PDB file of C-alpha atoms in Angstrom:
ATOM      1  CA  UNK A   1      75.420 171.657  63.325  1.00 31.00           C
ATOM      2  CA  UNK A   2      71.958 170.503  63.716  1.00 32.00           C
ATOM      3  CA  UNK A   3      69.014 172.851  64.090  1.00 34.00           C
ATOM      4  CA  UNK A   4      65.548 171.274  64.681  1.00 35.00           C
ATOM      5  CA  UNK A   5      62.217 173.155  64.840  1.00 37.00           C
ATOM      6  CA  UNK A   6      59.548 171.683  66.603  1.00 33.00           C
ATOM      7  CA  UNK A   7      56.224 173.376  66.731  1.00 34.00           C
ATOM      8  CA  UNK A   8      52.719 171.672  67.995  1.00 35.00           C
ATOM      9  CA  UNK A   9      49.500 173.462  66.639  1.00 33.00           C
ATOM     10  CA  UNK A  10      46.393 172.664  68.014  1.00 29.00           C
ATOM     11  CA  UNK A  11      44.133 172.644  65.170  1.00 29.00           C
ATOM     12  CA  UNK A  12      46.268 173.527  62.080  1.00 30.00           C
ATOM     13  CA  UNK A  13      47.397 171.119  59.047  1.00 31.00           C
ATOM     14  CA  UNK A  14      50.657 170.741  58.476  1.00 34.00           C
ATOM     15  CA  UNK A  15      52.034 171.228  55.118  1.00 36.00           C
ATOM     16  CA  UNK A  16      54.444 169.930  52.251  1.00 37.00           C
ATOM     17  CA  UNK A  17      55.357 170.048  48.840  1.00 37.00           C
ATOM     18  CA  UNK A  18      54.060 168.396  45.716  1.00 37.00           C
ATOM     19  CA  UNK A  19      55.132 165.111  43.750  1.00 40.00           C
ATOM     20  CA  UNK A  20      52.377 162.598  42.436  1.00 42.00           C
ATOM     21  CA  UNK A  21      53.866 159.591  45.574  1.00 49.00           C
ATOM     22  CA  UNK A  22      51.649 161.869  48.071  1.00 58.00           C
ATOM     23  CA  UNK A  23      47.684 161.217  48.702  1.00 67.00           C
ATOM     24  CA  UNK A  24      45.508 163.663  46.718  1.00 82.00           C
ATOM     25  CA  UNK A  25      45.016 165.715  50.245  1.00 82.00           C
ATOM     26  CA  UNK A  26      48.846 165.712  50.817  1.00 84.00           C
ATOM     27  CA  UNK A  27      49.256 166.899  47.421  1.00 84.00           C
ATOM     28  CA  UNK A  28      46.249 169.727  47.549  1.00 86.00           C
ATOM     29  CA  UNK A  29      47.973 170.980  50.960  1.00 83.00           C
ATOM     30  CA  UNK A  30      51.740 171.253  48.506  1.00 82.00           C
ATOM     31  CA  UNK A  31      49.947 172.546  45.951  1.00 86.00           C
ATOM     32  CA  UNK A  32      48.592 175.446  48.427  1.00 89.00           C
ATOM     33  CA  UNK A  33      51.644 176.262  50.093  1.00 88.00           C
ATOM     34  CA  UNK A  34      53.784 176.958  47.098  1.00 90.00           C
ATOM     35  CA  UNK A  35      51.019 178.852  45.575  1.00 91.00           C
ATOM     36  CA  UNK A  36      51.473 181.408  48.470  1.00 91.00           C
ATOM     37  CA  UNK A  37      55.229 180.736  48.448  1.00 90.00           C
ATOM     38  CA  UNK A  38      55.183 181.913  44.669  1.00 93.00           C
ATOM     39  CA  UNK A  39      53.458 185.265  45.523  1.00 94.00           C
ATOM     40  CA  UNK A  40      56.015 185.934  47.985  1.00 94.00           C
ATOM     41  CA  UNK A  41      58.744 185.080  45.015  1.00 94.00           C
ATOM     42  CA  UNK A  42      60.156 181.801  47.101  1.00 93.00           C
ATOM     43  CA  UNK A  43      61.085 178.644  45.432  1.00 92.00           C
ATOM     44  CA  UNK A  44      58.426 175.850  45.145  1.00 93.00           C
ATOM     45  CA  UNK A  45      59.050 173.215  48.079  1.00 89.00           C
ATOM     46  CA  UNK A  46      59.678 169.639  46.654  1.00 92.00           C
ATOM     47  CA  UNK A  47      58.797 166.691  47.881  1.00 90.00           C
ATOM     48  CA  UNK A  48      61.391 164.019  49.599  1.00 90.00           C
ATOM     49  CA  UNK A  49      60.208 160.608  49.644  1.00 91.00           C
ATOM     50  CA  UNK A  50      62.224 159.894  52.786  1.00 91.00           C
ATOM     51  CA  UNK A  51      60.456 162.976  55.018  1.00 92.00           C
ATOM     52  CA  UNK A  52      57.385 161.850  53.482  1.00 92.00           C
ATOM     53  CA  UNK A  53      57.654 158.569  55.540  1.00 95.00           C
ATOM     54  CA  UNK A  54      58.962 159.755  58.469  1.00 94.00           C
ATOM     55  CA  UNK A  55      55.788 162.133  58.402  1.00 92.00           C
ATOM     56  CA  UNK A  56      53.324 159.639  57.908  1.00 93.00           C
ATOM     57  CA  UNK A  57      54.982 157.054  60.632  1.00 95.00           C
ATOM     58  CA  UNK A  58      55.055 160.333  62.988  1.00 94.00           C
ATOM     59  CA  UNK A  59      51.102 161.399  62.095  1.00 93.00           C
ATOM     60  CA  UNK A  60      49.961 157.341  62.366  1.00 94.00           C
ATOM     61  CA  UNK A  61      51.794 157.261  65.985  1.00 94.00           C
ATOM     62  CA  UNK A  62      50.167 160.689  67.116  1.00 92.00           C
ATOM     63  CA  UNK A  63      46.701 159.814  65.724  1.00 92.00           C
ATOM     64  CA  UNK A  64      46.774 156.093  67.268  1.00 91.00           C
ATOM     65  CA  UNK A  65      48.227 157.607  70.245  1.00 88.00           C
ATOM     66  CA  UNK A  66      51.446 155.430  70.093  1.00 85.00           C
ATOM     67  CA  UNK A  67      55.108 157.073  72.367  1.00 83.00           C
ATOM     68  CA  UNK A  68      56.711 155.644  68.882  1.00 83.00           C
ATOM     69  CA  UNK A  69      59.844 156.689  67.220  1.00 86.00           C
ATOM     70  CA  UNK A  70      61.513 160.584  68.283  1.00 91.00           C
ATOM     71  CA  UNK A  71      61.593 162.710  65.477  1.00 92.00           C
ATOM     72  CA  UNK A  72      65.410 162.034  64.927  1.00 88.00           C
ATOM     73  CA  UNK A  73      64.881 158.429  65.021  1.00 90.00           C
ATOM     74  CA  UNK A  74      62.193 158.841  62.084  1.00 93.00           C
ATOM     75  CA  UNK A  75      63.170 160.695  60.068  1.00 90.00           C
ATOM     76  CA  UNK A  76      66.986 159.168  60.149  1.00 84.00           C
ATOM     77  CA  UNK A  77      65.485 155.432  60.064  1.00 87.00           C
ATOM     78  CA  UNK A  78      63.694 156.418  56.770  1.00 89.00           C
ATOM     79  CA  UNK A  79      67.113 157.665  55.406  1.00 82.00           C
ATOM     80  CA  UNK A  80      67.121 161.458  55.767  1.00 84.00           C
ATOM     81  CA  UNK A  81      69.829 163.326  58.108  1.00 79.00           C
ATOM     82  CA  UNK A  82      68.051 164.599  60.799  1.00 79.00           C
ATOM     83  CA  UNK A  83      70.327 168.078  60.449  1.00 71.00           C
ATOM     84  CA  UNK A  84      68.228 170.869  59.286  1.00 77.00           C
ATOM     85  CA  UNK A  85      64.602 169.473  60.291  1.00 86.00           C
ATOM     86  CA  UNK A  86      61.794 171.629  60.629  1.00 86.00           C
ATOM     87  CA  UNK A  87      58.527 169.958  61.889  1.00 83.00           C
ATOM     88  CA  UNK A  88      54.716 171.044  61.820  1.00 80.00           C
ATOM     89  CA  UNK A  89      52.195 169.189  63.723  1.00 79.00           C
ATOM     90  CA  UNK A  90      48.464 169.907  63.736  1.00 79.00           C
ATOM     91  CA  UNK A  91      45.072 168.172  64.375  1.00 83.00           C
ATOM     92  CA  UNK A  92      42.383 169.804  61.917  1.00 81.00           C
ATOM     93  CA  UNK A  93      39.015 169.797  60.316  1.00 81.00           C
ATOM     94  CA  UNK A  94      39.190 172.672  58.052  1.00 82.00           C
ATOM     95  CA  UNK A  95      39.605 172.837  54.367  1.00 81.00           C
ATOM     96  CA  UNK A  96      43.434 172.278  53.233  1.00 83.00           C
ATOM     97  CA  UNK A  97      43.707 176.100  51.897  1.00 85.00           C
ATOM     98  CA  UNK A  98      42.678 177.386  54.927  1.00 83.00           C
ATOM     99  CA  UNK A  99      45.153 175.341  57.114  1.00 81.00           C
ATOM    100  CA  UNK A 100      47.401 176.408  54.542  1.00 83.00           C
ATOM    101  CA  UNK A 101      46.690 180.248  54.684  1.00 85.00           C
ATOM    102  CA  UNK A 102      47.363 179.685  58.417  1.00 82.00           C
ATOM    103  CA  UNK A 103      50.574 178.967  58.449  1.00 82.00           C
ATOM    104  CA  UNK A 104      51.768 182.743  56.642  1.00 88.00           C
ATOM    105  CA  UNK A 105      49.596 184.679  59.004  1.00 85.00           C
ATOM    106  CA  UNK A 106      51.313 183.074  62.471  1.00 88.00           C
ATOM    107  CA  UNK A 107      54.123 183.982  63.824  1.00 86.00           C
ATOM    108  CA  UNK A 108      55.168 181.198  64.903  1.00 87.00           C
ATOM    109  CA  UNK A 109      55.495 179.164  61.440  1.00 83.00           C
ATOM    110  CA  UNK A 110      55.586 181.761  59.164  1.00 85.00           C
ATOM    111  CA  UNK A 111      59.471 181.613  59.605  1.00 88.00           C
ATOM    112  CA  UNK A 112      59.283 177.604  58.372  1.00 85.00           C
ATOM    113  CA  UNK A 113      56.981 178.219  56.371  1.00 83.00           C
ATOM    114  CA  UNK A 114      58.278 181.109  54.242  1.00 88.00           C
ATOM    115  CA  UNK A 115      62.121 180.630  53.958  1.00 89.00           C
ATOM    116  CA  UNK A 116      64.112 179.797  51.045  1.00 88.00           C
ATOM    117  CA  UNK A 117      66.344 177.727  53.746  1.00 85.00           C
ATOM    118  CA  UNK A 118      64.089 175.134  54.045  1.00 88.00           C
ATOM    119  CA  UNK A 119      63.732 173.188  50.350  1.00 90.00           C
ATOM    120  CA  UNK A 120      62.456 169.806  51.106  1.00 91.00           C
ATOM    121  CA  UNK A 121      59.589 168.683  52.203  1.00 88.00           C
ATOM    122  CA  UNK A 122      57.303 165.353  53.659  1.00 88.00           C
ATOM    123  CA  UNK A 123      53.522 165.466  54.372  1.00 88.00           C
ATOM    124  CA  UNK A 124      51.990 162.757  56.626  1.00 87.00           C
ATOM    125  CA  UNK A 125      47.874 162.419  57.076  1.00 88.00           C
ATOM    126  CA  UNK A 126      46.094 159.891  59.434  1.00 91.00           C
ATOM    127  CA  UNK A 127      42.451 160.249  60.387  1.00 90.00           C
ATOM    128  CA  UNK A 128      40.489 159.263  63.210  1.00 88.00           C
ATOM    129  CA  UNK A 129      36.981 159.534  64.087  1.00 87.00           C
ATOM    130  CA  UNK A 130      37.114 160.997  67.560  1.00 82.00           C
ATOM    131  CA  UNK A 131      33.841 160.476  69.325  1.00 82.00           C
ATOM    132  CA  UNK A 132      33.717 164.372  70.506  1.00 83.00           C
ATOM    133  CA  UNK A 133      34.787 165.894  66.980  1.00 81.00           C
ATOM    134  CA  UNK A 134      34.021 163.377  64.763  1.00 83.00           C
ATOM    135  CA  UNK A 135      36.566 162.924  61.444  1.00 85.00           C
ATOM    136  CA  UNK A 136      39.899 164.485  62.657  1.00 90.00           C
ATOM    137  CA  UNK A 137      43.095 164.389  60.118  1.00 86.00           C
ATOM    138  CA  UNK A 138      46.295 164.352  62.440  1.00 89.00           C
ATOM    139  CA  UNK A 139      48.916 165.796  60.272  1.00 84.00           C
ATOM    140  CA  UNK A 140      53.025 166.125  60.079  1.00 87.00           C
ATOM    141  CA  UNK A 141      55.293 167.806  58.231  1.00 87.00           C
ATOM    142  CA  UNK A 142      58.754 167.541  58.129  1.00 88.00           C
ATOM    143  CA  UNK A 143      60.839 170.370  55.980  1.00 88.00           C
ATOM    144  CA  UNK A 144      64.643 169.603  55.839  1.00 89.00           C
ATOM    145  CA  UNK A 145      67.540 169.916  53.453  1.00 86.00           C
ATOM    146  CA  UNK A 146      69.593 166.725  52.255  1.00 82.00           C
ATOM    147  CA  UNK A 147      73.203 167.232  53.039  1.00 82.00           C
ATOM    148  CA  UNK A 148      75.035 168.402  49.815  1.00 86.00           C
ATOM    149  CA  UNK A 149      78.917 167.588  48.781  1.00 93.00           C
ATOM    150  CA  UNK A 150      81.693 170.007  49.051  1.00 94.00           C
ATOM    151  CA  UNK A 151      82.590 171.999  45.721  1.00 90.00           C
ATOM    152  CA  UNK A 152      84.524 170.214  43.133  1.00 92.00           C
ATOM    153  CA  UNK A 153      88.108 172.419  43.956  1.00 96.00           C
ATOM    154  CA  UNK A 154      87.628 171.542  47.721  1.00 98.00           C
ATOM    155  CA  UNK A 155      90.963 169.968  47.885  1.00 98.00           C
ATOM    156  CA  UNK A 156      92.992 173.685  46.744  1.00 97.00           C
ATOM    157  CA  UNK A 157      90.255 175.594  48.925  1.00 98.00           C
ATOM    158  CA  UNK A 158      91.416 173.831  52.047  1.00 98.00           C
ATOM    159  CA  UNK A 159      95.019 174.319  50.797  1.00 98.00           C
ATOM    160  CA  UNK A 160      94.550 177.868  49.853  1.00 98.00           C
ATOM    161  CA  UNK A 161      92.735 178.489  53.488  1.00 98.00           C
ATOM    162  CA  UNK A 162      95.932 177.189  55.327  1.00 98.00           C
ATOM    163  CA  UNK A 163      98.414 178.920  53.322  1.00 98.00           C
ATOM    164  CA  UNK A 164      95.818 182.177  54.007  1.00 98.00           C
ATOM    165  CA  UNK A 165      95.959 181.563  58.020  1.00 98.00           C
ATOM    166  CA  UNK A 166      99.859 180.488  57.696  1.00 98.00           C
ATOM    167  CA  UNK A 167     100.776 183.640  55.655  1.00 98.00           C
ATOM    168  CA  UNK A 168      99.444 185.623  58.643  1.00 98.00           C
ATOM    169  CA  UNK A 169     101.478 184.317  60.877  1.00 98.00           C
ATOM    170  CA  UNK A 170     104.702 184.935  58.425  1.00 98.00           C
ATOM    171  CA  UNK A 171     104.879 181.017  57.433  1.00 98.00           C
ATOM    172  CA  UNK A 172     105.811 179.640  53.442  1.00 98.00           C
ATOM    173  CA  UNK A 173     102.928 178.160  51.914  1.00 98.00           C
ATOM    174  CA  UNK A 174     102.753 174.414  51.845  1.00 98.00           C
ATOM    175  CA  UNK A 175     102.705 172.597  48.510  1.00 98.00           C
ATOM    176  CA  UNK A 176     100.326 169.639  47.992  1.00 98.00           C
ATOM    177  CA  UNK A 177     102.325 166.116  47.368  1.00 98.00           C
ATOM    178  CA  UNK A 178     100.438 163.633  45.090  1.00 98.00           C
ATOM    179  CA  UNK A 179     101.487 160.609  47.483  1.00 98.00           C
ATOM    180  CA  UNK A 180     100.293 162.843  50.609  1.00 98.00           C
ATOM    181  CA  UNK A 181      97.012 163.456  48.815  1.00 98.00           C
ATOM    182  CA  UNK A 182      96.597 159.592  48.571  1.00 98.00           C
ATOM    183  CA  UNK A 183      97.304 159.069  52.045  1.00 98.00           C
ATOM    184  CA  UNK A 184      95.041 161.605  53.407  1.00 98.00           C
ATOM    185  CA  UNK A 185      91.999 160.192  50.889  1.00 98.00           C
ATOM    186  CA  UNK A 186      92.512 156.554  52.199  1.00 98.00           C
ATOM    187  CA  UNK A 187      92.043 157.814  55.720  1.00 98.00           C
ATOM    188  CA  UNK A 188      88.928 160.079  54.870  1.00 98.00           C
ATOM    189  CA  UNK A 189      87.038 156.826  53.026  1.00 97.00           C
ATOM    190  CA  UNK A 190      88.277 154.895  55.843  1.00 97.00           C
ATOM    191  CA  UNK A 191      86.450 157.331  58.492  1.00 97.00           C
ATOM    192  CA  UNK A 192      83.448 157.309  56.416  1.00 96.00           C
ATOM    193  CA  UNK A 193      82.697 153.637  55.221  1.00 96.00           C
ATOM    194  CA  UNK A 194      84.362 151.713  58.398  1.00 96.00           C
ATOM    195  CA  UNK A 195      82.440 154.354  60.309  1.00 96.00           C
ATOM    196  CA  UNK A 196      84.696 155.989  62.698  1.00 97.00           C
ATOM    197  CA  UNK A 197      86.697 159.087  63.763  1.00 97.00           C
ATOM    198  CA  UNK A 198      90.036 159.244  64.418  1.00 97.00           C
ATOM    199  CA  UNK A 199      93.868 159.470  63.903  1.00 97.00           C
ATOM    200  CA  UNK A 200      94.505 155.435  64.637  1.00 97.00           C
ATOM    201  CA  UNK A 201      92.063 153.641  62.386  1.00 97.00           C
ATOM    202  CA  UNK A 202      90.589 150.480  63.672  1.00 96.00           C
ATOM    203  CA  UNK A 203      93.452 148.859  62.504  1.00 95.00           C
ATOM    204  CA  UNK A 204      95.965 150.180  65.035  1.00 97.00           C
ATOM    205  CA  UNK A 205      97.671 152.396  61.874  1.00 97.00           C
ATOM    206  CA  UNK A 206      98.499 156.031  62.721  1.00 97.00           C
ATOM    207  CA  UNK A 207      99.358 158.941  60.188  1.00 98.00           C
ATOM    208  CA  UNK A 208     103.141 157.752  59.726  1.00 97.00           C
ATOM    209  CA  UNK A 209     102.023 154.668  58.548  1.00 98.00           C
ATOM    210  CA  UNK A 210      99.648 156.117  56.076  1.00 97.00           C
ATOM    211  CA  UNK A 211     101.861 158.198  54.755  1.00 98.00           C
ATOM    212  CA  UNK A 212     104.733 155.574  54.371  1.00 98.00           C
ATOM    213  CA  UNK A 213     102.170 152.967  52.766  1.00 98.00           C
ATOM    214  CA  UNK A 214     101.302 155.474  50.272  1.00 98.00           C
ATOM    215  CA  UNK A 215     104.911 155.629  49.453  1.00 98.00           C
ATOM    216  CA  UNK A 216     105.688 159.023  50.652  1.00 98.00           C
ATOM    217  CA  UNK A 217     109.408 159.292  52.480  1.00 98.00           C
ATOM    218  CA  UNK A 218     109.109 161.670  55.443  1.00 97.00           C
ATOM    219  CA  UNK A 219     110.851 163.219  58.312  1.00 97.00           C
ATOM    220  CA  UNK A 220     107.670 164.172  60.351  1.00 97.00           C
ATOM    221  CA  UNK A 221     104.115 163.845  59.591  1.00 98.00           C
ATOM    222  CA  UNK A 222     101.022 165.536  61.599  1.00 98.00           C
ATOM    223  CA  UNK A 223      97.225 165.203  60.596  1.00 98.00           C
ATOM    224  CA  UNK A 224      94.468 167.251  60.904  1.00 98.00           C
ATOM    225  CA  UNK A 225      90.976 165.460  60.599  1.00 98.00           C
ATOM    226  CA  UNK A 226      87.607 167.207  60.441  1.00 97.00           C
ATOM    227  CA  UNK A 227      83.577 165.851  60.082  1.00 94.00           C
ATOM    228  CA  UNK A 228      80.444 167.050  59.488  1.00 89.00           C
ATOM    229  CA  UNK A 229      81.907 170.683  58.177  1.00 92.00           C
ATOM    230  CA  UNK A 230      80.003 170.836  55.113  1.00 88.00           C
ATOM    231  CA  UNK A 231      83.047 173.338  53.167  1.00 94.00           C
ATOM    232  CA  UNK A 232      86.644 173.762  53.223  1.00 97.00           C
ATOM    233  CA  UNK A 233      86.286 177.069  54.793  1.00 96.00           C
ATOM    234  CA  UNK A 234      84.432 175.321  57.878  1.00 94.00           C
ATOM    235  CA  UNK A 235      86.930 172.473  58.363  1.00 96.00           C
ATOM    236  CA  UNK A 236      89.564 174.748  58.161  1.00 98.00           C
ATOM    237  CA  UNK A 237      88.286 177.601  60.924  1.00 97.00           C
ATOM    238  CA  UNK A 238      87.477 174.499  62.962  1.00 96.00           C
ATOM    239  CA  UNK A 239      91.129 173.176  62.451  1.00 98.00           C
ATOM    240  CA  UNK A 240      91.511 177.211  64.068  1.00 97.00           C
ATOM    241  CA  UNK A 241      90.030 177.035  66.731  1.00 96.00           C
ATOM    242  CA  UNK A 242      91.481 173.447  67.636  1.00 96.00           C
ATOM    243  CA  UNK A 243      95.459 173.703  69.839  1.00 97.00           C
ATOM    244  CA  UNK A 244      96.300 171.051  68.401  1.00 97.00           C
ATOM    245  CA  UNK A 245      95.378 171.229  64.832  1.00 98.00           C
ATOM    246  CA  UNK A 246      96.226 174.758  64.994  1.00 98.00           C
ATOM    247  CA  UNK A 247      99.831 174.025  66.459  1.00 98.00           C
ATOM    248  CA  UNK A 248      99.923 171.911  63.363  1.00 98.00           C
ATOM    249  CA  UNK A 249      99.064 174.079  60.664  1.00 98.00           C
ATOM    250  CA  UNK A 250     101.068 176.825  62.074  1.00 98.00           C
ATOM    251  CA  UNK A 251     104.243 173.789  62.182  1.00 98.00           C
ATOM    252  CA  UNK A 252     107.212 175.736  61.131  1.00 97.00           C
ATOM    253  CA  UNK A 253     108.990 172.599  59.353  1.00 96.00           C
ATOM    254  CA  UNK A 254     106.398 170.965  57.189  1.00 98.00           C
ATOM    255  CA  UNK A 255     106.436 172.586  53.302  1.00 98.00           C
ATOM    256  CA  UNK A 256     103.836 169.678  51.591  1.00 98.00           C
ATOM    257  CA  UNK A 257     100.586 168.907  52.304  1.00 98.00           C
ATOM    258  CA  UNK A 258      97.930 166.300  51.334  1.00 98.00           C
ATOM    259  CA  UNK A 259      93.786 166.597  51.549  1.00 98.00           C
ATOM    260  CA  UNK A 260      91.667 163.946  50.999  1.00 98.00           C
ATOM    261  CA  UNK A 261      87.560 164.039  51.386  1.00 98.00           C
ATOM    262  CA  UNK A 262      84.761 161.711  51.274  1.00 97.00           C
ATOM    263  CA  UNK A 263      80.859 162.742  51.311  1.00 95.00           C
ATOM    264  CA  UNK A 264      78.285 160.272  51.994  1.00 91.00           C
ATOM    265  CA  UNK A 265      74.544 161.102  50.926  1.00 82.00           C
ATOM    266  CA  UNK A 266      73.165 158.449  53.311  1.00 76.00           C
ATOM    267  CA  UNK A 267      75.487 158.241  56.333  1.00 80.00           C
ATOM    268  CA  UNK A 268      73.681 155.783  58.104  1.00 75.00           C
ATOM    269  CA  UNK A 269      76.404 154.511  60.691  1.00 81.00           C
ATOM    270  CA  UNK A 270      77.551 155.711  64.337  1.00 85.00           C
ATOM    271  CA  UNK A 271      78.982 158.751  63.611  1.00 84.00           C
ATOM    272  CA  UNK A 272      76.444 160.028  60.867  1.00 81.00           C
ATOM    273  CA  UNK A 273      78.866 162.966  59.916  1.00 88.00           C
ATOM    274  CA  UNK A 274      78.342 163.095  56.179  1.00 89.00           C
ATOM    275  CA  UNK A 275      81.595 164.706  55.544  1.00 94.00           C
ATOM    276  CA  UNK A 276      84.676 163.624  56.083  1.00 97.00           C
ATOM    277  CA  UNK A 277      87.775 164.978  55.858  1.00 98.00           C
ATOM    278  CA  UNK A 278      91.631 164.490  56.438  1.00 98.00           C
ATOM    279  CA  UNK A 279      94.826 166.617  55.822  1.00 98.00           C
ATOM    280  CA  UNK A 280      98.632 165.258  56.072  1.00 98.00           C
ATOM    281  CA  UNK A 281     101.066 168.339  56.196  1.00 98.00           C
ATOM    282  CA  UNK A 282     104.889 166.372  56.490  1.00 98.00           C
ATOM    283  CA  UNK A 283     108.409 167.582  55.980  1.00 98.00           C
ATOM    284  CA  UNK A 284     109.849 165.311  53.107  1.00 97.00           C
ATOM    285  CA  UNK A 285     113.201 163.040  53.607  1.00 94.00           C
TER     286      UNK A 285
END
């Protein structure tokens, strides 16, 4: 799911949290916001190095007056997922608490502004002298989240989720099989580092033959693959609302199952899911 805000102010700053990388001005504007963040009892932003160069790439363009890179493209070429992005631009002359102050008291960013949703943070400044205005700082700042792993027991969450939706429908509970487990890992690091999504890897290989090199004697194998669901509980509703991964979880002949996962901090290929994840459910020979 990705959910970008965009919002152009006309003369306001934008603003960002602090860490000594930023420019004293890019650090005065942090240091403002979370003071007004702490009286409302939110978190103190914190500063990402990688929105803090998409921001100043995406200020320098604006101010020089440059079509440049999209805000996806920035803030993903600088190594940030371009999921949960929100983005403040502004063209300003007034002192940095000011700008600052602004941003609580309009309606428009004081959602950004004021969340605990929104953690991270990158501040961009470039100034111009315009020739009507004089000095002008053209700010951007980019508020996001980096994508976080699953929890540690993710592998008996998504089991205990099936066996939930298959106990509704009057089904046994599968068991997880060591060899099926293997299987079903190999396939979710081979989605994620060979960069692609699917039940036949690039290889020509299907599920049978994953399961079989992993040792594992079956009668029937299916496979149920999921990306970008950040929890067990979301790759499993989506595996719901799927036929055909539904038909297969709701397989009256498979008893074992096998669920492998691999998260990638800096998904920088094709698919840029971030989370990968595969389940083999098989009826043993």
């Amino acid at each position: 799911m990705k959910w970008i805000l965009r919002i152009g102010l006309a003369v306001l700053l934008g603003f960002a949290p602090a860490v000594a990388a930023q420019e004293r001005p890019e650090r005065d504007m942090i240091q403002s916001i979370n003071e007004m963040r702490g009286k409302r009892a939110l978190s103190p932003l914190i500063v990402d190095p990688r929105l803090a160069k998409a921001a100043q790439r995406l200020a320098r363009n604006a101010a020089e007056r440059r079509r440049g890179a999209s805000l996806c493209q920035a803030v993903e070429d600088a190594g940030f997922p371009c999921g949960s992005i929100g983005s403040l631009t502004s063209v300003a002359q007034d002192p940095v608490p000011m700008v600052a102050s602004s941003f609580f008291s309009d309606g428009e960013t004081r959602p950004i502004v004021a969340t605990q949703e929104l953690r991270y943070a990158g501040v961009g400044r470039h100034s111009v002298e315009d020739p009507r205005f004089g000095d002008l700082d053209y700010w951007v700042v980019l508020l996001g989240n980096p994508p976080r792993p699953a929890t540690r027991n993710w592998r008996r969450e998504v089991l205990k989720e099936v066996n939930r939706f298959r106990a509704t429908h009057g089904l046994r509970p599968l068991r997880l099989a060591p060899l099926l487990n293997e299987a079903a890992q190999r396939h979710a690091d081979d989605m994620a580092y060979r960069d692609y999504f699917a039940h036949e890897a690039p290889n020509g290989t299907g599920p049978g033959d994953r399961a079989a090199s992993a040792g594992y004697r079956f009668q029937t194998v299916l496979e149920n693959l999921a990306a970008g669901q950040q929890t067990p509980r979301e790759a499993v509703e989506g595996w719901k609302n799927s036929p055909g991964h539904r038909r297969a979880m709701l397989n009256r002949k498979i008893t074992e199952a096998g669920i492998g996962y691999r998260f990638l901090s800096s998904d920088r290929g094709r698919i840029r899911s971030f989370h990968y994840w595969a389940m083999s459910m098989a009826l043993p020979r």
